[in-house]
XYZ file of C-alpha atoms in Angstrom:
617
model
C -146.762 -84.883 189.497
C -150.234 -83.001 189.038
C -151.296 -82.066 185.456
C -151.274 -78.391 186.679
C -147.809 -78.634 188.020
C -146.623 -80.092 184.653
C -148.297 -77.466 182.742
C -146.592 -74.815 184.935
C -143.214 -76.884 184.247
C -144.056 -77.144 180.492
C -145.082 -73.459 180.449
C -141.593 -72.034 182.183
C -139.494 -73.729 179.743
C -141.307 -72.214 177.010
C -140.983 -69.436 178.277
C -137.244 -69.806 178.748
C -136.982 -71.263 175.004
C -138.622 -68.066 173.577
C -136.292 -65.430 175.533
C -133.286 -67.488 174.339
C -134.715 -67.457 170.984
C -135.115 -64.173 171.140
C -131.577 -63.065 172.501
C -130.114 -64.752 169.774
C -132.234 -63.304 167.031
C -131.006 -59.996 168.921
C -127.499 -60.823 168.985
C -127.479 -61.967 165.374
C -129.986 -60.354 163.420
C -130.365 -56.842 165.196
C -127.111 -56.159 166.208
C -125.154 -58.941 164.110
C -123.548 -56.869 162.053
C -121.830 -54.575 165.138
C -120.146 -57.422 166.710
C -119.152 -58.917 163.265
C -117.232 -56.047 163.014
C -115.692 -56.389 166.875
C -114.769 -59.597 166.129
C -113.458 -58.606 162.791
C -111.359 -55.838 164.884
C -109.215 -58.018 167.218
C -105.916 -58.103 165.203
C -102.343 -59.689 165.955
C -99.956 -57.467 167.382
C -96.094 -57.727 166.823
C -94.047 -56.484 169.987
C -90.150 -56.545 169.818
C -87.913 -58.087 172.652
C -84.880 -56.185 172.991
C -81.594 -58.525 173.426
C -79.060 -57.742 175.593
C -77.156 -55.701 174.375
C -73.580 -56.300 173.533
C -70.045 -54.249 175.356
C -67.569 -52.345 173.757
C -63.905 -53.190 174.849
C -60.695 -51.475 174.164
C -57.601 -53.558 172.470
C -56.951 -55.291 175.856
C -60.591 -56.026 176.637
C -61.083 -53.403 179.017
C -65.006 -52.343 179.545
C -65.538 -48.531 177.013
C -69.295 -49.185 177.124
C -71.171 -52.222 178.772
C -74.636 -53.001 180.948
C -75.277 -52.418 184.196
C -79.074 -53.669 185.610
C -80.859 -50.412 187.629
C -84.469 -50.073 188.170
C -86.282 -48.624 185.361
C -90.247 -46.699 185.240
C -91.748 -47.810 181.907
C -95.494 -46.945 180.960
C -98.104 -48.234 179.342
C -99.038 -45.992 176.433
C -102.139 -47.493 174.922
C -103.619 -48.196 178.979
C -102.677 -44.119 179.343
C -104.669 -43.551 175.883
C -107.940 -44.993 177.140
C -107.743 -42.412 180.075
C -110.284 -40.344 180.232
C -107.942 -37.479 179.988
C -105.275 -39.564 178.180
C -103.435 -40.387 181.005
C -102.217 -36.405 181.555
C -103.171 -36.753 185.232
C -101.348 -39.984 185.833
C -98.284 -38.357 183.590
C -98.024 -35.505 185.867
C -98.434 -37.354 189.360
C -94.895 -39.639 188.254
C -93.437 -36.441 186.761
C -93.684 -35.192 191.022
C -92.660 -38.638 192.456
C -89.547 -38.399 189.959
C -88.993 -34.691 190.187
C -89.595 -33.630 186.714
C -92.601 -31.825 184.777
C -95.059 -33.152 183.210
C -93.128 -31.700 179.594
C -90.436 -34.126 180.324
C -92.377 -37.119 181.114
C -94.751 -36.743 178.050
C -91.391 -35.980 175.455
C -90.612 -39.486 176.253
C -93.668 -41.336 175.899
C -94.642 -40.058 172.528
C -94.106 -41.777 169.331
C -91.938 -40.545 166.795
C -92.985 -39.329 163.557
C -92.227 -37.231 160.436
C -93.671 -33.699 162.587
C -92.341 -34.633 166.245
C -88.879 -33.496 166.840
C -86.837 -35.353 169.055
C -86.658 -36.360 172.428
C -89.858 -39.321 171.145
C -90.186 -43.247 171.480
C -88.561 -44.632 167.905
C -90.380 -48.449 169.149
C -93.441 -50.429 169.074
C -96.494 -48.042 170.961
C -97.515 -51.575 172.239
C -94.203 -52.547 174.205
C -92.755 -50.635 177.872
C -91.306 -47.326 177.164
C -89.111 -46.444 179.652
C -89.401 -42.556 180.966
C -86.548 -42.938 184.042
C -83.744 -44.992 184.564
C -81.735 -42.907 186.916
C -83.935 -44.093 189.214
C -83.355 -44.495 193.088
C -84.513 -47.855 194.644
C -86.816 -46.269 197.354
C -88.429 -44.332 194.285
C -89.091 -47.186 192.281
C -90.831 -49.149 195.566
C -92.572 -46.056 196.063
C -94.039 -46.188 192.422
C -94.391 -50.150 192.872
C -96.330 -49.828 195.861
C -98.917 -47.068 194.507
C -100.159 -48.685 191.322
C -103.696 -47.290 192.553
C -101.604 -43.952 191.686
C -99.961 -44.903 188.462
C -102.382 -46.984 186.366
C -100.120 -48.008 183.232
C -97.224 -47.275 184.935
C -94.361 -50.144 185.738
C -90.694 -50.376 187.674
C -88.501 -52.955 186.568
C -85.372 -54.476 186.657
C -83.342 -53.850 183.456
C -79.891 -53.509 181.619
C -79.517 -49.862 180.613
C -75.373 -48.843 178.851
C -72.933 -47.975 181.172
C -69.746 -46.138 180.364
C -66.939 -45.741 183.296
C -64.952 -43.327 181.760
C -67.705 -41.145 181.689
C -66.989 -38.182 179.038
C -63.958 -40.023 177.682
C -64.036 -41.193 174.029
C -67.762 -39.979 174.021
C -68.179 -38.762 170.292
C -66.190 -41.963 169.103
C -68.507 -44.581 171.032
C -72.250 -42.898 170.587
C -75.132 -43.699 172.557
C -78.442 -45.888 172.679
C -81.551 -44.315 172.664
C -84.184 -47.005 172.911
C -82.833 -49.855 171.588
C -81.445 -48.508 168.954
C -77.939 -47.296 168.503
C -76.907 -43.688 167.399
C -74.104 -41.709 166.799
C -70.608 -43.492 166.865
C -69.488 -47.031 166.975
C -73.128 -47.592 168.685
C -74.331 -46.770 165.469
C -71.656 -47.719 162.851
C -71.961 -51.304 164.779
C -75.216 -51.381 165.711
C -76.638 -54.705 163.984
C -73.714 -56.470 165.884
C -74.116 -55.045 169.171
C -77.762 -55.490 169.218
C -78.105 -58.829 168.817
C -81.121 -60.574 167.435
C -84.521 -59.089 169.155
C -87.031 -61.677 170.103
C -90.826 -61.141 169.594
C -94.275 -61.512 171.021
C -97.593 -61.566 168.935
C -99.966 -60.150 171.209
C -104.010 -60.359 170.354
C -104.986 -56.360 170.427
C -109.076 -56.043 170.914
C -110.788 -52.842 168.953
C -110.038 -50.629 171.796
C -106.371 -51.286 171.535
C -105.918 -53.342 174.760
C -103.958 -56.371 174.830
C -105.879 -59.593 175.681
C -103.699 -62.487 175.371
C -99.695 -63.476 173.979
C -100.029 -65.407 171.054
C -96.473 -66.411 170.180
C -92.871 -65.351 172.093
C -89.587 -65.890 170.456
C -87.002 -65.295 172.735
C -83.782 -62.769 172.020
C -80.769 -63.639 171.167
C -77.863 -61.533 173.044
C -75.317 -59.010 170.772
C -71.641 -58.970 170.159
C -68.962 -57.693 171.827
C -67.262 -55.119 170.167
C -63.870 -54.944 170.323
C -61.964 -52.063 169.141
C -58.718 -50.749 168.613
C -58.747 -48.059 171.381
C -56.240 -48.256 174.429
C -57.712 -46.642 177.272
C -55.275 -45.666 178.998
C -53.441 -43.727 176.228
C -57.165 -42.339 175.565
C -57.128 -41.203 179.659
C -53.911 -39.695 178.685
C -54.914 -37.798 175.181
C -58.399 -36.241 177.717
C -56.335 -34.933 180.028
C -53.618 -33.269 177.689
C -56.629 -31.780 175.967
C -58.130 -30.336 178.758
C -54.951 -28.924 179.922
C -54.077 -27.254 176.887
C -57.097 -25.893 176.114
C -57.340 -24.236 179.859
C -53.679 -23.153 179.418
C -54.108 -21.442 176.542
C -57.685 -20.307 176.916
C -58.721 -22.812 174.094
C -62.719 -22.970 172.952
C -62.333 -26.706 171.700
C -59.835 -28.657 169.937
C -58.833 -32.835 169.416
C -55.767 -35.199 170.222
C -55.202 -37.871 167.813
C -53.481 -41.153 168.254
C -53.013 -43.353 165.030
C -50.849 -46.474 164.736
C -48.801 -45.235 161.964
C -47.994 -48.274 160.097
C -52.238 -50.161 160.233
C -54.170 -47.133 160.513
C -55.854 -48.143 163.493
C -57.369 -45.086 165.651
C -55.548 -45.514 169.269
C -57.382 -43.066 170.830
C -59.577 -39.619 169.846
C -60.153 -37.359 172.212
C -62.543 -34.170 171.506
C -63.860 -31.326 173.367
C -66.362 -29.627 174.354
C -67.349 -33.267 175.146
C -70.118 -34.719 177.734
C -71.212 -37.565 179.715
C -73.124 -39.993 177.638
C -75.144 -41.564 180.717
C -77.335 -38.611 180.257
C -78.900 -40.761 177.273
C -79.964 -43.843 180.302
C -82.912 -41.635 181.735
C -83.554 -39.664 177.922
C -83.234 -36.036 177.501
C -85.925 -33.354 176.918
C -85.731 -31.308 173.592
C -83.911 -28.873 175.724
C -81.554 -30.854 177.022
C -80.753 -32.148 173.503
C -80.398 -28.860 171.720
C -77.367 -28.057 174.458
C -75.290 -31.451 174.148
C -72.290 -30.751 172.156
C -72.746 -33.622 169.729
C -70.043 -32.636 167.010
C -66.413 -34.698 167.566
C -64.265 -32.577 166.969
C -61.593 -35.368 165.765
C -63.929 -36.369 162.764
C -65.903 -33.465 162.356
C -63.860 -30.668 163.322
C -62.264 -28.423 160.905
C -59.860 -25.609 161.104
C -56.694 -24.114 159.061
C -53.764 -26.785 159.231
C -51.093 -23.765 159.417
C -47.685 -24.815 159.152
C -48.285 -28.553 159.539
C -49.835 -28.561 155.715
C -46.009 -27.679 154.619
C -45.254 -31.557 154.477
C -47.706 -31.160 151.226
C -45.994 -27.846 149.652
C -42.514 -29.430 150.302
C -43.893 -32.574 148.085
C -45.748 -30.798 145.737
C -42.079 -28.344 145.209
C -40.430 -31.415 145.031
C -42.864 -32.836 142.196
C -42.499 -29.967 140.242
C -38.968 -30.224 139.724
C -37.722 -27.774 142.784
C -34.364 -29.416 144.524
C -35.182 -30.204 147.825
C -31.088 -29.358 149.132
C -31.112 -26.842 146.554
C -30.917 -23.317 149.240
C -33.406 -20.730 149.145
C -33.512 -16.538 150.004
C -35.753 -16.268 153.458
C -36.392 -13.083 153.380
C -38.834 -11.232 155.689
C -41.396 -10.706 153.375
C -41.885 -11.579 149.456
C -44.453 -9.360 147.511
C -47.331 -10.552 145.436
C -49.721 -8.601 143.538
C -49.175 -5.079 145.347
C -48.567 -6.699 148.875
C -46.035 -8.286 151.282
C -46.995 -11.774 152.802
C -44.352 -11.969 155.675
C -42.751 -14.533 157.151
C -44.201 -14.648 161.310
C -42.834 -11.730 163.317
C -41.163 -10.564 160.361
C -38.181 -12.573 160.697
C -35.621 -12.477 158.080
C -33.789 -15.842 158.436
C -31.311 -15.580 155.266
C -30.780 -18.540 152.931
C -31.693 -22.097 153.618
C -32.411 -25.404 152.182
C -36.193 -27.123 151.745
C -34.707 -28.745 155.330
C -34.154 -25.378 157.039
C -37.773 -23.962 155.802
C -39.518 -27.066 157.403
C -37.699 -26.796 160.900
C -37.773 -23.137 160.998
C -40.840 -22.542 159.611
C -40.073 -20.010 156.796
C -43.485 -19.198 155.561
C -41.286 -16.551 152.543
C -39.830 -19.609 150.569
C -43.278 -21.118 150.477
C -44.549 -17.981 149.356
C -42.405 -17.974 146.040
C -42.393 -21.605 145.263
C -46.264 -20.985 144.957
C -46.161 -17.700 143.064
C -43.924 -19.398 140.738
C -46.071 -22.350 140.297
C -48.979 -20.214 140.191
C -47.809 -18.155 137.634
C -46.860 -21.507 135.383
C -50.548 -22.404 136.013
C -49.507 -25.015 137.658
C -51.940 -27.433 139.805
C -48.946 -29.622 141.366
C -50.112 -27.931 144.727
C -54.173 -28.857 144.664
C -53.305 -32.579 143.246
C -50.709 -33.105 145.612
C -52.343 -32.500 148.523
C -55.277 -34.052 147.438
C -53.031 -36.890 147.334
C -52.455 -37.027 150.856
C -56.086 -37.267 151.388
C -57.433 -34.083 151.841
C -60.216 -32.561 150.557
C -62.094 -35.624 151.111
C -63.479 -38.168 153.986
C -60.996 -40.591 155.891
C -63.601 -43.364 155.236
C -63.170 -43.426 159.033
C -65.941 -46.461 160.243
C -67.630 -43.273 162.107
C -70.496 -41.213 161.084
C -70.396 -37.897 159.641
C -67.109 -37.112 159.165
C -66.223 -34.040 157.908
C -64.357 -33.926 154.063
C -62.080 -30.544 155.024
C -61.192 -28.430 151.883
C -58.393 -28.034 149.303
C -59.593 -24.820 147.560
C -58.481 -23.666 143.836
C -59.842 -21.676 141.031
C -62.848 -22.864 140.491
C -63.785 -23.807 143.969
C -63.145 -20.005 144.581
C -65.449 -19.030 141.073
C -68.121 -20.922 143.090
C -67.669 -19.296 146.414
C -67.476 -15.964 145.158
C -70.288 -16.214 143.063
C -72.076 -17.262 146.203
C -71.011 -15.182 148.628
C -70.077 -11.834 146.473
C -72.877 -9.321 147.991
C -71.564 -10.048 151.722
C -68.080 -9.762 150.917
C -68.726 -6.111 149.112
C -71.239 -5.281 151.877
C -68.752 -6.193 154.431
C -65.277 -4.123 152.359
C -67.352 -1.117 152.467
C -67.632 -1.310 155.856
C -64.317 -1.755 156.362
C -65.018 -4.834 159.713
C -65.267 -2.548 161.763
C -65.641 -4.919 164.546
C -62.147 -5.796 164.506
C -59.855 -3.876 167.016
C -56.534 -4.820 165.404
C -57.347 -1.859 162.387
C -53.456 -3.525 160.715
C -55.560 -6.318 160.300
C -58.813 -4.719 159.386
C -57.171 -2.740 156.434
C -55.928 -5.924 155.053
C -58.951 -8.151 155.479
C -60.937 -4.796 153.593
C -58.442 -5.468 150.814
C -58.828 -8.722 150.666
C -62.944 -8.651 150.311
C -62.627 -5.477 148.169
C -60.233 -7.540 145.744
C -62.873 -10.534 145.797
C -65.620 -8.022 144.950
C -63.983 -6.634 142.092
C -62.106 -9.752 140.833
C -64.746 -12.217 140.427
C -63.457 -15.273 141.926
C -60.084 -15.274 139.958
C -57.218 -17.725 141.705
C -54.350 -15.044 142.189
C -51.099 -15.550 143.287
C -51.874 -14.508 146.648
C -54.580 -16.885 146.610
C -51.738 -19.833 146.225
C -49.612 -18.027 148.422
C -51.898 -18.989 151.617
C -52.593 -22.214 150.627
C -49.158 -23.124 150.356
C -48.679 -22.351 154.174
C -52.234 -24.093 155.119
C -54.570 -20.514 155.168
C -56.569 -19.202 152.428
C -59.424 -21.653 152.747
C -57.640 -24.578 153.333
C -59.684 -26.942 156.159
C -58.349 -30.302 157.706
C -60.011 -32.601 160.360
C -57.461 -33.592 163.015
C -57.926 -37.123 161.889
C -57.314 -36.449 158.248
C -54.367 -34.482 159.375
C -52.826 -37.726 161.766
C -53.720 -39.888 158.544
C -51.310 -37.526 156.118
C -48.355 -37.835 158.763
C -48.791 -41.973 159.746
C -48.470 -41.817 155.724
C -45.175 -39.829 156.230
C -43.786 -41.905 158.917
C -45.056 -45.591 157.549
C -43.056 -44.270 153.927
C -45.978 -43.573 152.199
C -49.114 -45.552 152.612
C -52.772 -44.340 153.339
C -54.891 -45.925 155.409
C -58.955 -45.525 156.209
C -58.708 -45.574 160.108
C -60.191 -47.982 161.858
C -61.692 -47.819 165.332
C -63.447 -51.394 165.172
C -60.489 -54.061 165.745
C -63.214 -56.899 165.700
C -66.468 -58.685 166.338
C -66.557 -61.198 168.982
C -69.695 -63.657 169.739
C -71.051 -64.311 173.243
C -69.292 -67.413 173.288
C -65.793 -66.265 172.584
C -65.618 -66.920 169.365
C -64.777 -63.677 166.322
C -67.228 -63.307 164.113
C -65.169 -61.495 161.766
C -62.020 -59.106 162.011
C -61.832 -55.537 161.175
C -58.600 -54.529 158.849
C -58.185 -50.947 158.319
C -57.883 -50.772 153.997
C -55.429 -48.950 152.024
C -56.674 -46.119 150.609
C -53.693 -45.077 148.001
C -50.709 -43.563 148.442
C -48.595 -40.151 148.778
C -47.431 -38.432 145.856
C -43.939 -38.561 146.982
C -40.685 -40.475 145.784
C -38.767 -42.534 148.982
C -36.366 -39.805 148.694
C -39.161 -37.169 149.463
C -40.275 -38.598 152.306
C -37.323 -39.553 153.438
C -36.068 -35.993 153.131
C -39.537 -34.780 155.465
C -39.345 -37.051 157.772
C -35.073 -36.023 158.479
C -36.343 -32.211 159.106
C -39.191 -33.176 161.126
C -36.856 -34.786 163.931
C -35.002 -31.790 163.921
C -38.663 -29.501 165.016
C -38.691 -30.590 168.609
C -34.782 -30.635 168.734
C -34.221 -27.575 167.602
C -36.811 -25.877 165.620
C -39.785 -24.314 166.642
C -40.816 -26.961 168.813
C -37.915 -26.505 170.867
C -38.830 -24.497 173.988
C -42.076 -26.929 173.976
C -39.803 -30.254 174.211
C -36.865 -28.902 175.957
C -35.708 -31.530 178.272
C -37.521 -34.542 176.142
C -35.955 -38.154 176.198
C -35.574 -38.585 172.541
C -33.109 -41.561 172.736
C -36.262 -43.256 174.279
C -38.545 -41.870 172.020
C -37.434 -40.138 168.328
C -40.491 -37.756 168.313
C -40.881 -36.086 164.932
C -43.182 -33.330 164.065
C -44.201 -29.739 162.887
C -45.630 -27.145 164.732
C -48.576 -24.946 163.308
C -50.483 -21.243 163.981
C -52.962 -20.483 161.423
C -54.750 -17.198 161.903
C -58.912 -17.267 162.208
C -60.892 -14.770 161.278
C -62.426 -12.674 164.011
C -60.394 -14.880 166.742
C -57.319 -15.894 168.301
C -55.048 -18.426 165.829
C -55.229 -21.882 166.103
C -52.611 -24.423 167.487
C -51.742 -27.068 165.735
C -49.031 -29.889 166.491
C -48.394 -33.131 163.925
C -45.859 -35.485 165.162
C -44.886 -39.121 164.702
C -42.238 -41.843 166.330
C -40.658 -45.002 164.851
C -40.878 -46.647 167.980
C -43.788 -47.118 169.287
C -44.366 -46.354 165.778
C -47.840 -44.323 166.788
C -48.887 -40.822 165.111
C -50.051 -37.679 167.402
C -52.209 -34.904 166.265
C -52.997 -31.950 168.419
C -54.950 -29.029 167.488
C -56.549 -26.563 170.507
C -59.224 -24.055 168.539
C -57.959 -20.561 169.460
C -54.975 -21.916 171.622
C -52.487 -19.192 170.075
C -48.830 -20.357 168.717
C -48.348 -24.148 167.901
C -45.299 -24.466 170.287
C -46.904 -22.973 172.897
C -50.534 -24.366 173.044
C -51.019 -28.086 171.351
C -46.890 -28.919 170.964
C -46.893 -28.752 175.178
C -50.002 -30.974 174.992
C -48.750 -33.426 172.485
C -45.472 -33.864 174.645
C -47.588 -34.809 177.084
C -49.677 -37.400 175.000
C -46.073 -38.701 174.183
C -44.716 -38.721 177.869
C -47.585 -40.900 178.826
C -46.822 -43.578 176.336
C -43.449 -43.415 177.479
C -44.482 -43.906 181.427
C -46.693 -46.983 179.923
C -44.035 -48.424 178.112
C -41.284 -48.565 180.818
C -44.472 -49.664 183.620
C -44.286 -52.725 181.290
């Protein structure tokens, strides 16, 4: 090689030495302390694995709720955030290949927080968030095949909740939005339906993308729920609900089944009720605001009517009152300047404690509680917060309702909140009420209010011995009082959960319902109740509603109820219980008129359906 070549040789790689001397001081003195920082902004990433998810079952192991695979559109949310226009444009070109606006798609894709109402995504911004999973397959291969068209946007296979009784039982089992569950046993039993979620560490660079998994821990499948439930007698409860109500012309109402002697919940049916596969695709904010969430079982609550007498006849018999002892029925019995009548005005001459339950005679009520009122007597508040209301079941569902047992000062407190509106409105004389009998009396009443300052009055105790006057029950706290009746006295929190079984077969632990006290009421008391309520359906009010009934297959018991609403039609109420099948049955249809005509038909059918499942045996 020449000298000049060499040099030439010698002169390149000098050259070459000096440029990558000079990147480097570039890269580490100039701009050093910018990619220190880069470096310094790649974190670790935490995504969670949702585990499969596991069924509900009814006592027999029949499928309530349980996982079906369909295709499902998930999208990226951090590749739609580092869209030019935040990934609107892609957002609205899936909300046209699914049918649905832009609104709807976006609802679902943003995160929840403290200011963003629901429909929003309660997970990880970093994992697939699904946005359809009533999805067709030729949709989802459409979506598949365009990812030009959908950048951040996904279809895959997945398990979403199924539920093939559709609206039945819908309050009592919840829903799953997410992964999480709400609402009902979804939510009540959530930890052991969902398993154990699995997780992958992702590395996240500074502009929030993903670059590599760092760790995975697989998930570990949920539970099986088992419950309590029989399906088929919850089938039957539905469709005597619906009936009824339609018969009558009913707004809502509830059919309770109870075991009488465990407390276990056999079935609650509610309505207005809905479809809970509307939760598998998510709903927009207005679709949400329209469910009707509220079960009416747990959450409901109205005026017991009549069937709250099982109380006043134990709180008469606590007091001292002789329960064979017989008693004037007139047609009305005057308190304080007015006449509380017995229904119809029906004058039904002397009877014993037996006669008032089976004919209904609202007039002996009326002066056992005057009397008892005016000895300042609280035998009637303590009593029937003895049979547990006035406060929560303990019921393993969410929300339930506590009803009310009002007295003196619970009235001090009400009137002291409510005063101005209740003069306003005696002034005024509600007009809005057609019936003016009624209007006059319901004036009276708020004028009396106004000027009496909350007192407790005899009329006050009058009403609450025949279930009015403030008085609220839920349906289920209502079943729980009369399985207490029937089992001779013992109360039970109800139970819808029967117990937890693993993946492999195994139970993970059992579900007892607990005793929760029990009735203020001697043997002989109960025994007494329970004598006059199998005469109801014979030959009492109930009668015309069970005319025809096999009672030597079934020795139905119960007691009818109408309690008036204000400002609409009464509401129906029917209590009854059996020794054998020992269950309880609770019927109550919200503006359904008289309780034999509206829930005592429905209840007969509840108990007709047992009947055709016991002799299918």
């Amino acid at each position: 090689m020449s000298r000049a070549r060499l040099f030439v040789l010698r002169l390149a790689v000098a050259a070459m030495v000096v440029t990558l001397l000079g990147r480097l001081w570039f890269l580490q003195v100039v701009n050093g302390e910018r990619y220190v920082q880069a470096a310094a902004d790649v974190r670790i990433r935490s995504v969670t694995l949702p585990a499969v998810r596991g069924p509900i079952l009814d006592v027999a192991g029949r499928p309530l709720v349980t996982n079906r695979t369909r295709p499902v559109v998930t999208v990226d949310a951090v590749e739609l955030a580092h869209q030019p226009d935040g990934g609107r444009e892609v957002l609205t070109r899936l909300g046209k290949a699914l049918g649905r606006s832009y609104r709807q798609i976006a609802e679902k894709v943003r995160s929840c927080g403290p200011s963003v109402p629901r429909p929003c995504w309660p997970g990880s911004p970093y994992e697939p968030i699904p946005v359809a999973e009533a999805l067709s397959v030729p949709a989802a291969l459409q979506i598949s095949e365009r990812q030009q068209d959908f950048p951040g946007v996904r279809t895959e296979l997945r398990p979403v909740r199924a539920h093939p009784a559709g609206a039945s039982a819908a309050h009592t089992l919840g829903y799953v939005q997410g992964v999480e569950g709400r609402d009902g046993l979804e939510g009540v039993y959530d930890r052991e339906l969902a398993g154990r979620a699995g997780r992958r560490d992702v590395a996240v660079d500074n502009t929030g993308r993903v670059t590599r998994t760092v760790t995975e821990v697989p998930p570990v499948p949920g539970n099986a729920l088992v419950t309590s439930i029989d399906s088929r007698i919850q089938a039957i409860a539905e469709r005597a609900l619906g009936r009824g109500l339609r018969a009558t012309g009913g707004t809502s109402g509830a059919a309770v089944v109870l075991e009488s002697g465990t407390g276990r919940v056999v079935a609650l049916a509610g309505r207005p009720s809905y479809d809970p596969g509307v939760w598998t695709d998510g709903v927009t904010a207005a679709e949400y605001r329209a469910l009707p969430l509220l079960s009416q079982a747990v959450q409901g609550e109205w005026a017991p009517g009549s069937t709250w007498k099982v109380a006043s006849v134990a709180a008469a018999a606590s007091a001292g009152y002789a329960l064979g002892a017989t008693y004037d029925c007139p047609a009305g019995y005057p308190i304080g300047g007015r006449t509380f009548g017995n229904f119809g005005d029906a004058d039904l001459g002397r009877m014993t404690m037996h006669g008032a339950l089976v004919r209904s005679c609202d007039t002996i009520f009326y002066r056992l509680a005057d009397q008892l009122w005016q000895r300042r007597s609280n035998v009637p508040q303590e009593t029937a917060r003895g049979f547990g209301f006035g406060a929560p079941t303990g019921v393993d569902l969410p929300g339930e309702a506590a009803g009310a047992v009002p007295d003196a000062r619970s009235k001090k407190a009400h009137w002291r909140a409510t005063r101005a509106e209740s003069c306003r409105r005696a002034v005024k004389g509600y007009p809005e009420l057609a019936d003016r009998a009624r209007a006059a009396y319901l004036t009276t009443i708020a004028g009396e209010n106004c000027r009496g300052g909350g007192v407790w009055r005899g009329g006050d105790a009058a009403n609450f011995s025949i279930g009015q006057g403030g008085v609220l029950v839920t349906p289920l706290q209502l079943a729980r009082a009369y399985a207490a009746v029937a089992n001779g006295g013992t109360l039970h929190s109800p139970r819808v959960g029967l117990r937890v079984v693993r993946p492999d077969g195994s139970t993970a632990r059992a579900i007892t319902p607990p005793v929760a006290g029990r009735l203020p009421a001697s043997p002989e008391t109960l025994r007494f109740i329970r004598q006059a309520l199998a005469q109801v359906p014979r030959e009492g009010t109930a009668a015309g509603a069970f005319k025809g009934f096999p009672f030597g297959k079934i020795a139905v018991a119960g007691k009818t109820g109408t309690a008036e609403s204000f400002g609409h039609r009464d509401t129906s109420w029917f209590a009854s219980f059996a020794p054998d099948p020992a269950y309880t049955v609770v019927v109550v249809l919200s503006q359904g008129g008289r309780g034999a005509e509206g829930a005592a038909p429905a209840a007969r059918e509840v108990w007709e359906g047992i009947l055709g499942l016991r002799e299918r045996r």
